[in-house]
Every structure is written in C-alpha cells, then in structure tokens.
C-alpha positions as a printed NumPy array, in Angstrom:
array([[133.879, 123.766,  96.182],
       [131.243, 126.518,  96.592],
       [131.751, 128.446,  99.83 ],
       [128.693, 128.867, 102.003],
       [127.76 , 132.535, 102.635],
       [126.587, 131.772, 106.167],
       [126.125, 135.441, 107.078],
       [123.629, 136.085, 104.253],
       [121.479, 132.978, 104.687],
       [118.094, 133.39 , 106.302],
       [117.665, 131.815, 109.724],
       [115.515, 129.021, 108.266],
       [117.918, 128.268, 105.385],
       [120.84 , 128.249, 107.81 ],
       [119.059, 125.769, 110.082],
       [117.906, 123.579, 107.182],
       [121.364, 123.449, 105.573],
       [123.118, 122.696, 108.863],
       [120.542, 119.998, 109.625],
       [120.991, 118.458, 106.158],
       [124.776, 118.411, 106.621],
       [124.321, 116.565, 109.929],
       [121.88 , 114.118, 108.32 ],
       [124.345, 113.503, 105.486],
       [127.238, 112.97 , 107.894],
       [125.227, 110.665, 110.177],
       [122.721, 108.858, 107.926],
       [121.682, 106.342, 110.584],
       [119.429, 107.487, 113.397],
       [119.264, 111.254, 112.747],
       [115.98 , 113.021, 113.496],
       [114.83 , 116.576, 112.823],
       [112.767, 118.143, 115.593],
       [109.799, 120.131, 114.29 ],
       [108.713, 122.548, 117.03 ],
       [105.073, 122.833, 118.055],
       [105.489, 125.042, 121.106],
       [109.253, 125.447, 121.321],
       [111.731, 122.82 , 120.193],
       [112.852, 121.792, 123.679],
       [116.387, 122.965, 122.919],
       [116.708, 120.461, 120.064],
       [116.919, 120.975, 116.289],
       [118.58 , 117.677, 115.339],
       [119.239, 114.608, 117.438],
       [121.31 , 111.588, 116.43 ],
       [121.067, 108.231, 118.142],
       [124.326, 106.58 , 119.244],
       [124.968, 103.548, 121.487],
       [125.92 , 106.045, 124.231],
       [122.685, 108.04 , 123.975],
       [121.409, 110.995, 121.92 ],
       [123.785, 113.505, 120.333],
       [121.629, 116.651, 120.343],
       [122.278, 119.783, 118.271],
       [120.738, 123.218, 118.762],
       [121.426, 125.298, 115.627],
       [121.842, 129.077, 115.794],
       [122.475, 131.47 , 112.909],
       [124.887, 133.714, 114.873],
       [127.965, 134.414, 112.71 ],
       [129.947, 136.824, 114.893],
       [130.782, 137.436, 118.553],
       [127.674, 136.935, 120.654],
       [125.853, 139.927, 122.036],
       [123.963, 139.834, 125.318],
       [120.621, 138.978, 123.702],
       [122.157, 136.153, 121.684],
       [123.809, 134.717, 124.79 ],
       [120.388, 134.757, 126.441],
       [118.94 , 132.792, 123.495],
       [121.652, 130.139, 123.847],
       [121.046, 129.791, 127.585],
       [117.262, 129.715, 127.083],
       [117.699, 126.811, 124.654],
       [119.978, 125.062, 127.141],
       [117.429, 125.53 , 129.952],
       [114.629, 124.213, 127.71 ],
       [116.66 , 121.12 , 126.948],
       [117.45 , 120.546, 130.614],
       [113.71 , 120.662, 131.328],
       [113.066, 118.239, 128.453],
       [115.599, 115.767, 129.831],
       [114.221, 116.094, 133.355],
       [110.644, 115.387, 132.192],
       [111.392, 112.568, 129.73 ],
       [114.496, 110.867, 131.142],
       [116.189, 111.125, 127.733],
       [119.583, 109.413, 127.61 ],
       [121.959, 112.16 , 126.397],
       [125.483, 111.705, 125.085],
       [126.032, 115.448, 124.47 ],
       [124.131, 118.702, 123.886],
       [125.88 , 120.869, 121.274],
       [125.143, 124.419, 120.179],
       [126.145, 124.738, 116.502],
       [126.629, 128.094, 114.745],
       [128.755, 129.534, 111.887],
       [131.191, 131.283, 114.226],
       [134.108, 129.856, 116.207],
       [134.015, 131.182, 119.773],
       [136.84 , 133.184, 121.294],
       [138.595, 131.776, 124.32 ],
       [136.602, 134.16 , 126.535],
       [133.237, 133.215, 125.081],
       [133.991, 129.507, 125.232],
       [134.88 , 129.984, 128.912],
       [131.527, 131.786, 129.404],
       [129.655, 128.887, 127.778],
       [131.46 , 126.245, 129.824],
       [130.818, 128.202, 133.019],
       [127.098, 128.615, 132.316],
       [126.602, 124.92 , 131.493],
       [128.911, 123.495, 134.163],
       [126.04 , 122.234, 136.344],
       [124.596, 120.112, 133.531],
       [123.908, 116.422, 134.13 ],
       [125.205, 115.693, 130.617],
       [128.188, 116.908, 128.504],
       [127.833, 120.119, 126.467],
       [129.812, 121.557, 123.55 ],
       [130.034, 124.595, 121.274],
       [130.911, 123.882, 117.635],
       [131.313, 126.669, 115.132],
       [132.338, 127.656, 111.624],
       [135.218, 125.17 , 111.454],
       [132.85 , 122.246, 112.036],
       [130.265, 123.514, 109.552],
       [132.878, 124.121, 106.859],
       [134.219, 120.596, 107.377],
       [130.724, 119.134, 107.013],
       [130.148, 121.248, 103.888],
       [133.374, 119.954, 102.335],
       [132.199, 116.362, 102.931],
       [128.794, 116.941, 101.325],
       [129.038, 119.386,  98.383],
       [125.685, 118.253,  96.933],
       [123.914, 119.609, 100.02 ],
       [125.633, 122.973,  99.62 ],
       [124.929, 123.091,  95.884],
       [121.244, 122.333,  96.481],
       [120.864, 125.332,  98.799],
       [123.142, 127.991,  97.323],
       [124.101, 126.711,  93.862],
       [121.972, 125.523,  90.963],
       [121.503, 121.993,  92.306],
       [117.748, 122.365,  92.719],
       [117.252, 123.565,  89.138],
       [119.591, 120.875,  87.761],
       [117.594, 118.239,  89.638],
       [114.337, 119.366,  88.006],
       [115.996, 119.319,  84.587],
       [117.266, 115.759,  85.134],
       [113.786, 114.58 ,  86.076],
       [112.4  , 116.168,  82.903],
       [115.115, 114.444,  80.839],
       [114.173, 111.118,  82.37 ],
       [110.527, 111.723,  81.523],
       [111.471, 112.466,  77.912],
       [113.117, 109.043,  77.563],
       [109.667, 107.747,  76.715],
       [108.712, 110.542,  74.302],
       [109.957, 108.748,  71.161],
       [109.601, 105.155,  69.93 ],
       [112.094, 103.002,  71.825],
       [113.812,  99.727,  71.152],
       [113.026,  97.474,  74.112],
       [114.88 ,  94.256,  74.929],
       [113.067,  91.061,  75.997],
       [111.629,  91.453,  79.501],
       [110.745,  95.117,  78.997],
       [114.143,  96.794,  79.636],
       [115.41 ,  99.627,  77.476],
       [118.111,  98.879,  74.965],
       [120.863, 100.8  ,  73.227],
       [121.162, 104.586,  73.494],
       [118.024, 104.974,  75.608],
       [119.322, 102.55 ,  78.246],
       [122.676, 104.347,  78.416],
       [120.907, 107.686,  78.825],
       [118.675, 106.308,  81.571],
       [121.676, 104.956,  83.5  ],
       [123.491, 108.294,  83.08 ],
       [120.523, 110.286,  84.407],
       [120.024, 107.939,  87.339],
       [123.69 , 108.341,  88.29 ],
       [123.468, 112.153,  88.043],
       [120.328, 112.173,  90.186],
       [122.166, 110.31 ,  92.96 ],
       [124.891, 112.966,  92.915],
       [122.556, 115.967,  92.674],
       [119.911, 115.296,  95.311],
       [121.127, 115.243,  98.941],
       [117.684, 114.192, 100.218],
       [116.706, 111.272,  97.969],
       [118.114, 108.426,  95.909],
       [116.433, 107.33 ,  92.67 ],
       [115.684, 104.427,  90.384],
       [114.474, 104.693,  86.768],
       [112.77 , 101.655,  85.243],
       [110.555, 100.647,  82.345],
       [107.413,  98.835,  83.519],
       [103.998,  97.744,  82.367],
       [101.628, 100.682,  82.395],
       [ 99.44 , 100.816,  85.532],
       [ 95.712, 100.34 ,  85.269],
       [ 94.072, 103.545,  84.013],
       [ 90.447, 103.572,  85.09 ],
       [ 88.38 , 106.722,  84.461],
       [ 91.613, 108.7  ,  84.3  ],
       [ 92.812, 107.383,  87.667],
       [ 96.137, 105.665,  88.358],
       [ 96.426, 102.85 ,  90.878],
       [100.066, 101.69 ,  90.838],
       [101.353,  99.285,  93.476],
       [104.302, 100.791,  95.373],
       [107.173,  99.437,  97.424],
       [106.788, 100.399, 101.066],
       [109.989, 102.489, 101.136],
       [109.052, 104.643,  98.129],
       [108.662, 108.328,  99.013],
       [107.014, 109.125,  95.682],
       [106.951, 107.99 ,  92.059],
       [106.452, 109.667,  88.682],
       [105.038, 107.876,  85.609],
       [105.413, 108.767,  81.952],
       [103.783, 106.663,  79.259],
       [105.822, 105.225,  76.387],
       [102.877, 103.55 ,  74.685],
       [ 99.642, 101.815,  75.673],
       [101.426,  99.085,  77.627],
       [104.68 , 100.567,  78.968],
       [105.851, 103.566,  80.975],
       [108.983, 105.125,  82.456],
       [108.84 , 105.056,  86.259],
       [111.051, 107.312,  88.394],
       [110.982, 106.415,  92.081],
       [112.525, 108.407,  94.912],
       [113.611, 106.902,  98.24 ],
       [114.564, 108.79 , 101.398],
       [118.336, 108.597, 101.923],
       [117.725, 108.358, 105.671],
       [114.571, 107.893, 107.714],
       [114.794, 111.4  , 109.177],
       [114.788, 113.071, 105.744],
       [111.006, 112.679, 105.784],
       [110.994, 115.226, 108.614],
       [113.615, 117.536, 107.122],
       [112.332, 117.636, 103.522],
       [108.747, 116.344, 103.594],
       [106.539, 115.945, 100.546],
       [103.512, 118.202, 100.878],
       [100.262, 117.818,  98.993],
       [ 96.837, 119.408,  98.928],
       [ 94.13 , 116.964,  97.924],
       [ 90.413, 116.386,  98.04 ],
       [ 89.138, 112.877,  98.812],
       [ 85.869, 111.855,  97.158],
       [ 84.824, 108.383,  98.384],
       [ 81.228, 107.346,  97.769],
       [ 79.075, 108.001, 100.835],
       [ 78.516, 104.848, 102.88 ],
       [ 81.239, 102.922, 101.032],
       [ 84.156, 101.022, 102.633],
       [ 86.422, 103.778, 101.283],
       [ 84.425, 106.408, 103.18 ],
       [ 84.755, 104.359, 106.382],
       [ 88.515, 104.054, 105.774],
       [ 88.802, 107.849, 105.447],
       [ 87.012, 108.283, 108.772],
       [ 89.399, 105.78 , 110.414],
       [ 92.374, 107.595, 108.888],
       [ 91.073, 110.917, 110.209],
       [ 90.481, 109.618, 113.723],
       [ 93.323, 107.129, 114.214],
       [ 95.866, 107.708, 111.418],
       [ 95.343, 104.187, 110.049],
       [ 96.594, 103.25 , 106.579],
       [ 94.629, 104.722, 103.704],
       [ 94.787, 102.929, 100.364],
       [ 93.293, 103.583,  96.915],
       [ 90.81 , 106.327,  97.86 ],
       [ 89.343, 108.322,  94.928],
       [ 90.37 , 111.957,  95.024],
       [ 92.093, 114.863,  93.312],
       [ 95.562, 116.3  ,  93.974],
       [ 95.481, 120.076,  93.587],
       [ 99.028, 120.955,  94.722],
       [102.065, 118.697,  95.141],
       [105.382, 120.002,  96.464],
       [108.001, 117.33 ,  95.896],
       [111.814, 117.706,  96.065],
       [112.187, 118.031,  92.287],
       [109.94 , 121.082,  92.171],
       [107.727, 119.447,  89.54 ],
       [103.999, 119.555,  90.246],
       [101.637, 116.658,  89.511],
       [ 97.962, 117.526,  89.739],
       [ 94.725, 115.792,  88.82 ],
       [ 92.468, 112.879,  89.749],
       [ 93.786, 109.585,  91.061],
       [ 93.608, 106.918,  93.729],
       [ 95.345, 108.236,  96.851],
       [ 97.172, 106.142,  99.472],
       [ 98.958, 107.024, 102.713],
       [101.457, 104.546, 104.175],
       [103.351, 105.293, 107.403],
       [106.99 , 104.315, 107.971],
       [108.082, 101.421, 110.175],
       [108.947, 102.751, 113.648],
       [112.45 , 101.471, 114.448],
       [112.482, 103.067, 117.916],
       [109.681, 100.934, 119.349],
       [110.634,  98.052, 121.68 ],
       [110.179,  94.44 , 120.553],
       [106.423,  93.896, 120.708],
       [104.111,  90.911, 120.953],
       [100.366,  90.339, 121.092],
       [ 99.077,  88.124, 123.898],
       [ 95.895,  86.118, 124.323],
       [ 94.714,  85.698, 127.905],
       [ 92.171,  83.328, 129.438],
       [ 89.211,  84.624, 131.482],
       [ 91.341,  84.107, 134.586],
       [ 94.226,  86.152, 133.158],
       [ 96.478,  83.2  , 132.264],
       [ 98.606,  83.766, 129.131],
       [ 97.465,  81.323, 126.446],
       [ 99.59 ,  82.582, 123.54 ],
       [102.389,  85.087, 122.888],
       [102.971,  86.001, 119.239],
       [105.991,  88.211, 118.339],
       [105.209,  91.192, 116.096],
       [107.35 ,  92.777, 113.363],
       [107.307,  95.914, 111.171],
       [105.423,  98.15 , 113.641],
       [103.905, 101.317, 112.169],
       [102.716, 103.967, 114.619],
       [100.492, 106.831, 113.428],
       [ 98.43 , 109.643, 114.918],
       [ 95.024, 110.789, 113.725],
       [ 93.771, 114.342, 113.274],
       [ 91.25 , 113.898, 116.074],
       [ 92.794, 114.712, 119.47 ],
       [ 93.818, 111.569, 121.31 ],
       [ 93.486, 109.266, 118.295],
       [ 96.336, 106.978, 117.269],
       [ 97.016, 103.524, 115.867],
       [ 99.682, 100.844, 115.735],
       [ 99.873,  98.398, 112.806],
       [102.085,  95.297, 112.737],
       [102.102,  91.662, 111.659],
       [103.171,  88.453, 113.296],
       [106.733,  87.346, 112.558],
       [105.51 ,  84.509, 110.315],
       [103.349,  86.848, 108.225],
       [100.218,  84.855, 109.08 ],
       [ 98.062,  87.811, 110.078],
       [ 98.091,  91.608, 110.136],
       [ 96.989,  93.544, 113.189],
       [ 95.915,  97.125, 113.852],
       [ 95.425,  98.53 , 117.358],
       [ 93.262, 101.676, 117.372],
       [ 92.937, 103.905, 120.425],
       [ 91.477, 107.264, 121.359],
       [ 92.432, 108.421, 124.822],
       [ 89.865, 111.222, 124.785],
       [ 86.851, 109.048, 123.995],
       [ 88.124, 105.883, 125.683],
       [ 87.712, 103.789, 122.51 ],
       [ 90.244, 100.988, 122.102],
       [ 90.261,  97.958, 119.805],
       [ 92.167,  95.297, 117.857],
       [ 91.605,  94.355, 114.214],
       [ 93.112,  91.093, 112.928],
       [ 93.191,  90.091, 109.248],
       [ 94.43 ,  86.711, 108.008],
       [ 97.068,  87.027, 105.253],
       [ 97.576,  84.808, 102.213],
       [ 99.334,  81.673, 103.475],
       [100.453,  80.42 , 100.059],
       [104.013,  79.079, 100.225],
       [104.184,  78.962, 104.029],
       [104.834,  75.726, 105.895],
       [102.599,  74.467, 108.737],
       [105.496,  74.899, 111.18 ],
       [105.839,  78.588, 110.252],
       [102.202,  79.519, 110.815],
       [101.049,  77.068, 113.489],
       [101.503,  79.271, 116.587],
       [ 99.863,  82.274, 114.923],
       [ 96.91 ,  80.201, 113.689],
       [ 96.424,  78.841, 117.205],
       [ 96.243,  82.426, 118.451],
       [ 93.533,  83.251, 115.88 ],
       [ 91.707,  79.972, 116.611],
       [ 91.491,  80.795, 120.326],
       [ 89.946,  84.25 , 119.902],
       [ 86.949,  82.887, 121.786],
       [ 84.376,  84.739, 123.921],
       [ 85.75 ,  85.569, 127.36 ],
       [ 89.409,  85.461, 126.348],
       [ 91.216,  88.801, 125.998],
       [ 93.907,  90.3  , 123.788],
       [ 96.563,  92.78 , 124.899],
       [ 99.68 ,  94.335, 123.401],
       [102.914,  93.65 , 125.294],
       [106.669,  94.187, 125.272],
       [108.587,  90.955, 124.732],
       [109.98 ,  89.852, 128.085],
       [108.238,  92.704, 129.916],
       [104.812,  94.117, 130.769],
       [101.631,  95.021, 128.931],
       [100.926,  98.101, 126.793],
       [ 97.476,  99.632, 126.53 ],
       [ 94.178,  98.01 , 127.429],
       [ 93.002,  94.42 , 127.527],
       [ 90.111,  93.802, 125.126],
       [ 87.724,  90.928, 125.875],
       [ 86.472,  88.832, 122.95 ],
       [ 82.671,  89.339, 122.794],
       [ 79.978,  86.8  , 121.979],
       [ 79.003,  86.388, 118.331],
       [ 82.374,  87.487, 116.97 ],
       [ 82.692,  87.041, 113.156],
       [ 85.355,  84.518, 112.219],
       [ 88.157,  84.778, 109.672],
       [ 89.425,  86.295, 107.429],
       [ 88.826,  89.513, 109.416],
       [ 88.215,  89.874, 113.171],
       [ 87.429,  93.145, 114.967],
       [ 87.573,  93.49 , 118.756],
       [ 86.463,  96.7  , 120.505]])
C-alpha cells in the first residue's frame, strides 16, 4: 500500500483526503461542510442514531505550537457557538490530524474541553493510517496515479464504439467487446473513490441542431455518450457513491443559457434563478466542464439541473383548509427536493403525493414576501382508483376561499397559507400565489 506523505500535502489536499477517507468509511449520512464565513468548527459530520459525529480536520503533523493550539481551541469555540445557536444533537466533536498527541498534549486538550456539553476527542496519525489502509483507492487517487488511470479507463470505454461491433438481440454488446466493457466497468469501480459507474449500449439520443437531449435517471451525477453508428451509442454513467460526495467532489461547469425571449424556457430560467426550481432541457452552450475523470465536454446542448432528494427533511404533507380553517384533506408527500435560488431569500421545495397523482412545487422569497404553490397532475395510466382517490379529491377541492399549506405529518404547519383565488385555471396545472 502507498504510504501517505501527510507532512508534504497542502492544507487543502490534506483536508480533502481525510474527508474522503471518512466518507468512504461511513458511506451513509456523511456531509462535507463548505465554509462561507467560517466552518463553525466542522469539516465533516456523520449522522448516527446518537447524534452527529463531527470532525474538524487540521494539517498539523508534529507537536503543537502555541499558535496551532489556539487554532484548535478557536475551532472548538466556534463549534460550541454553533451548537448553542442551532441546538444540534452531537454525539462527539473530534479534532483529526496526522499526528498522535503526547500524553501531555492530550491532557491539555482534555482540560481545555472539559466544560463541553458534548464529548470531545483527539484522533491522530494512527486513525488516519488505519482509514487509509481500508481505502487504498482514495489514497491512490490523491498521491498515486489513480486520477490519470481513471481518465484512461474512460477513454478506453469511449473507444469501445470506435469500430464496427457485433451486437446481440436487444442492443447489448457481444463477444470481445462485451468482455472488455465489463472489465473496464469493474476497473472503474476500483479506481474511483468518489463515483460508481455503469457502461451500456443504448439507442442514440435525439440529435436536433447538434443538441443532445437524453433522458437521465434521477441519481445520475453525469453521463458521457459516444456514437457507435446512427442508431446506437456507448453510454457511461457515473453515480455518487454517497450523497455527501456531491459536496466533497462536485461537478463544476461554465455554461451560457440561450432560451428564446418570452418563451416558457426563458420563464423557467428566471424561476431557477430566483427560487432554484428544476431546470430541464434549456438551450445553451457548455464552455468548461470539470468532472471527476478530468475529461472536458464542451459545446451546445440542452441543459438540465435536477436537485437531490433531501433525506433530512421531516415527513411532510400538504393540507387543504376550509375558509374557517378546518382541515379538509391531508395528503402525504414523498421525494422532497429543497433548493435555493441565486436571488437572496429565494428557495423552493418540490415533492409529489405518495400515490404519484400530482407533483407540487412550493416557491418562496422571504425578502420580497412572495409565496406560492404549483400543482401539476401526473399521468395516471396504470393506477387504480383506490390509489389516487384521496389526492384527486384534494385537487378537486382547490376551490376559491379554501387554502393550501405545507405541514409536518402529525405536527404543525410550515410556511404560509395560500388562499385559492377566484377564476383559478383547472387541471392539468394549477398555480396559487
């Protein structure tokens, strides 16, 4: 196994590698804290049934000097303030660095944190080396040739479609090409500590004026297409190994959106800018794309932004109230997606009813006071009357004078009540503001 030269890593590489090792060790519930004005004494936090395990990562690789001790205590004080202001449920706050403390320095740390309302710990080189031994791909990506090997594997996968291929019924590759594809997919899983991959042969997406509009699975972080012929292409899809990887190793792109003025696409861009709502199939051009493989894709296309389901939200429902405030209907919601816009105060929450009868978006801007619900009826093909009845009754009773409100199942309301106005357009799309 490659040894990690902790002392020669930059502060950012040290933090990123340590965070990745924690994410790899605890794939469920880990989050990377990106500081805006200070990180609140947190670099990585991991959810457990007993509360948050919080890690503050420091690069210090030898006995702490006075200034470094001050940095540790400043981080501890910042986290104490964060807990006091938010009520965060904390299992333990741990300072993590590539140096095992002496008995004297551990005693200093325990003395300085003794008045804490939550447990504290100091973990050092021994812990980091153990994590590194468990996850060699993470180490190889940062200090070996893992990143370059990953790019080469992606290029090999792309070249699968460069020569005429024998294809079995149903569109799958056959013979040598299939074996090579399976081999590359397996190597990708072992080489990339951030993502897992699938490689498939599919019908070519619709090319219109040089633009690509492929349908994507919700969990896909990104996809690469390489044409085999006029009707088929190799598709390489990458999926985040854990939800928090999107924070630790994000995909960055520079793009220019070019919707036609006054079009529905232009209105969607404005909504995306203000509230962070979903953006789908907007004409534009990608000028720079930084993805984990290091391969750049640039050019025109149809651009979509899809937020991730927020697993930390409570169980939600949408309620319909009579003019007198009596609850007429409660409809449970699933797959909540919470996003923030670029305009200060703007945010949105998208979800659907548990039966999949309708989709709902709540848009709010605390600065301007705007607040509204948007309901869209989904395709009901294949659903039974019993499945959709309660949700259809909710939509049916969106009548003038009644009001909608978001709520927590078994608890109170969230946000504002919105009264249904006169002259409201009926299905398939209803907008309340």
